[in-house]
């Protein structure tokens, strides 16, 4: 394989955490008193991952595919976005080699649900869960995120030509 055919992508997303919202992150539901606000279900993990995948494939970003002004996407399960993005990059001739995620939050705690999230994201991506890595990081008491105001996610991915 020509190494110049590999593509790297970077994604980042930030959502407020609000009381009374379901806490859906990485396609799984956490038992937590606050959840990410948003036009869709607010799943910042999947949004960052979609942006990484789309960036790697040269497809702009998630908002260009699913505008947050479109009433059809109100409350939508972001897992459906991810499935659509995987199809879009496949159409461009790419498959996912691996993804890595950093989830910065003081709550919910990511570590106890890490394996479940890896499995869920791997299923949605159509790859083995050993190719999906999830890391939770705390904010060390600094800034608004450390006081539960929101959640920030970074995602990186590698794509290769589909064989
Ligand atoms: Mg988002």
Short mmCIF file of C-alpha atoms and ligand atoms in Angstrom, two decimals:
data_model
loop_
_atom_site.label_atom_id
_atom_site.label_comp_id
_atom_site.label_asym_id
_atom_site.label_seq_id
_atom_site.Cartn_x
_atom_site.Cartn_y
_atom_site.Cartn_z
CA UNK A 1 0.00 0.00 0.00
CA UNK A 2 1.18 3.49 -0.80
CA UNK A 3 1.59 5.32 2.56
CA UNK A 4 0.43 8.51 0.88
CA UNK A 5 -3.03 6.90 0.61
CA UNK A 6 -3.42 6.94 4.42
CA UNK A 7 -5.50 9.82 5.83
CA UNK A 8 -5.52 11.18 9.37
CA UNK A 9 -8.45 13.15 10.78
CA UNK A 10 -9.00 15.30 13.86
CA UNK A 11 -12.30 16.15 15.55
CA UNK A 12 -13.31 18.20 18.57
CA UNK A 13 -16.67 18.93 20.14
CA UNK A 14 -18.02 20.70 23.19
CA UNK A 15 -21.52 20.52 24.67
CA UNK A 16 -23.14 22.00 27.76
CA UNK A 17 -24.38 19.52 30.34
CA UNK A 18 -27.94 20.29 31.48
CA UNK A 19 -30.23 18.79 34.10
CA UNK A 20 -33.01 16.62 32.74
CA UNK A 21 -31.19 15.69 29.51
CA UNK A 22 -30.49 12.02 28.85
CA UNK A 23 -26.74 11.47 29.19
CA UNK A 24 -25.90 9.72 25.93
CA UNK A 25 -22.20 9.65 25.07
CA UNK A 26 -20.37 7.39 22.65
CA UNK A 27 -23.69 5.81 21.77
CA UNK A 28 -24.40 4.54 25.28
CA UNK A 29 -26.56 5.95 28.05
CA UNK A 30 -24.93 6.90 31.36
CA UNK A 31 -26.82 7.07 34.65
CA UNK A 32 -26.05 10.73 35.38
CA UNK A 33 -28.19 13.67 36.54
CA UNK A 34 -27.12 15.90 33.63
CA UNK A 35 -26.76 15.23 29.93
CA UNK A 36 -25.35 17.01 26.88
CA UNK A 37 -27.59 19.73 25.47
CA UNK A 38 -27.95 19.93 21.71
CA UNK A 39 -30.24 19.92 18.71
CA UNK A 40 -29.70 16.17 18.34
CA UNK A 41 -29.14 13.95 21.39
CA UNK A 42 -25.97 16.02 22.02
CA UNK A 43 -23.60 13.05 21.90
CA UNK A 44 -20.34 15.02 21.80
CA UNK A 45 -18.25 11.83 21.55
CA UNK A 46 -19.93 10.73 18.33
CA UNK A 47 -19.91 14.29 16.97
CA UNK A 48 -16.14 14.63 17.49
CA UNK A 49 -15.60 11.19 15.97
CA UNK A 50 -17.74 12.05 12.93
CA UNK A 51 -15.74 15.26 12.40
CA UNK A 52 -12.47 13.30 12.57
CA UNK A 53 -13.71 10.75 10.03
CA UNK A 54 -15.10 13.40 7.71
CA UNK A 55 -11.97 15.51 8.03
CA UNK A 56 -9.77 12.57 7.08
CA UNK A 57 -11.89 11.89 4.00
CA UNK A 58 -11.97 15.57 2.97
CA UNK A 59 -15.70 15.82 3.58
CA UNK A 60 -15.86 19.08 5.62
CA UNK A 61 -17.68 18.42 8.89
CA UNK A 62 -20.77 16.87 10.48
CA UNK A 63 -22.73 20.13 10.35
CA UNK A 64 -22.42 20.22 6.56
CA UNK A 65 -24.10 16.81 6.36
CA UNK A 66 -26.62 17.23 9.21
CA UNK A 67 -27.24 20.97 9.91
CA UNK A 68 -28.34 21.70 13.48
CA UNK A 69 -30.99 24.03 12.02
CA UNK A 70 -32.80 21.09 10.36
CA UNK A 71 -35.89 20.12 12.39
CA UNK A 72 -35.59 16.54 11.09
CA UNK A 73 -32.55 16.07 13.35
CA UNK A 74 -34.19 17.37 16.54
CA UNK A 75 -33.44 14.87 19.30
CA UNK A 76 -31.89 12.44 16.79
CA UNK A 77 -29.79 9.52 17.98
CA UNK A 78 -26.25 10.51 16.92
CA UNK A 79 -25.45 6.83 16.28
CA UNK A 80 -27.41 7.32 13.07
CA UNK A 81 -25.07 10.20 12.13
CA UNK A 82 -22.05 7.95 12.64
CA UNK A 83 -23.49 5.16 10.49
CA UNK A 84 -24.17 7.72 7.73
CA UNK A 85 -20.64 9.14 8.00
CA UNK A 86 -19.08 5.66 7.78
CA UNK A 87 -21.12 5.10 4.61
CA UNK A 88 -20.00 8.47 3.21
CA UNK A 89 -16.30 7.75 3.74
CA UNK A 90 -16.75 4.23 2.32
CA UNK A 91 -18.23 5.84 -0.78
CA UNK A 92 -15.02 7.87 -1.02
CA UNK A 93 -13.10 4.58 -0.94
CA UNK A 94 -11.92 4.67 2.68
CA UNK A 95 -12.13 2.27 5.61
CA UNK A 96 -11.35 3.01 9.26
CA UNK A 97 -7.99 1.71 10.57
CA UNK A 98 -8.41 2.97 14.16
CA UNK A 99 -9.84 5.76 16.27
CA UNK A 100 -8.72 7.27 19.57
CA UNK A 101 -10.83 9.49 21.82
CA UNK A 102 -10.16 11.78 24.78
CA UNK A 103 -13.25 12.71 26.81
CA UNK A 104 -12.69 15.60 29.23
CA UNK A 105 -15.32 15.69 31.97
CA UNK A 106 -15.77 15.65 35.73
CA UNK A 107 -18.89 13.56 35.22
CA UNK A 108 -20.14 11.14 34.19
CA UNK A 109 -17.15 8.91 34.94
CA UNK A 110 -15.97 7.31 31.70
CA UNK A 111 -13.71 4.53 33.01
CA UNK A 112 -16.47 2.21 34.34
CA UNK A 113 -18.21 2.29 30.93
CA UNK A 114 -15.10 2.34 28.77
CA UNK A 115 -15.40 -1.21 27.40
CA UNK A 116 -19.10 -0.85 26.69
CA UNK A 117 -18.46 2.39 24.77
CA UNK A 118 -15.58 0.82 22.80
CA UNK A 119 -17.80 -2.08 21.80
CA UNK A 120 -20.71 0.16 20.82
CA UNK A 121 -18.55 2.52 18.73
CA UNK A 122 -16.74 -0.42 17.11
CA UNK A 123 -20.10 -1.94 16.14
CA UNK A 124 -21.22 1.37 14.60
CA UNK A 125 -17.89 1.75 12.78
CA UNK A 126 -17.90 -1.84 11.60
CA UNK A 127 -14.43 -2.58 13.03
CA UNK A 128 -12.99 -4.64 15.87
CA UNK A 129 -13.12 -3.02 19.31
CA UNK A 130 -9.30 -3.34 19.60
CA UNK A 131 -9.21 -0.55 16.99
CA UNK A 132 -11.26 1.83 19.16
CA UNK A 133 -9.66 3.49 22.17
CA UNK A 134 -11.46 5.63 24.76
CA UNK A 135 -9.83 7.75 27.46
CA UNK A 136 -11.57 9.77 30.16
CA UNK A 137 -9.72 12.77 31.60
CA UNK A 138 -10.63 15.00 34.52
CA UNK A 139 -10.14 18.76 34.50
CA UNK A 140 -8.10 18.94 37.72
CA UNK A 141 -10.59 21.36 39.20
CA UNK A 142 -9.88 24.07 36.62
CA UNK A 143 -12.44 26.04 34.65
CA UNK A 144 -16.13 25.67 33.92
CA UNK A 145 -15.89 22.09 32.62
CA UNK A 146 -14.45 21.01 35.96
CA UNK A 147 -17.59 22.30 37.64
CA UNK A 148 -19.90 20.24 35.46
CA UNK A 149 -20.85 22.90 32.93
CA UNK A 150 -20.03 20.74 29.94
CA UNK A 151 -18.06 18.02 28.24
CA UNK A 152 -15.28 18.32 25.66
CA UNK A 153 -14.12 15.55 23.34
CA UNK A 154 -11.13 15.15 21.04
CA UNK A 155 -11.04 12.42 18.40
CA UNK A 156 -8.38 11.26 15.99
CA UNK A 157 -8.69 8.61 13.33
CA UNK A 158 -6.73 6.93 10.58
CA UNK A 159 -8.31 5.92 7.28
CA UNK A 160 -6.92 3.63 4.62
CA UNK A 161 -8.14 2.69 1.14
CA UNK A 162 -10.75 -0.05 1.29
CA UNK A 163 -9.46 -3.28 -0.14
MG1 LIG B 1 -21.89 18.54 18.73
#
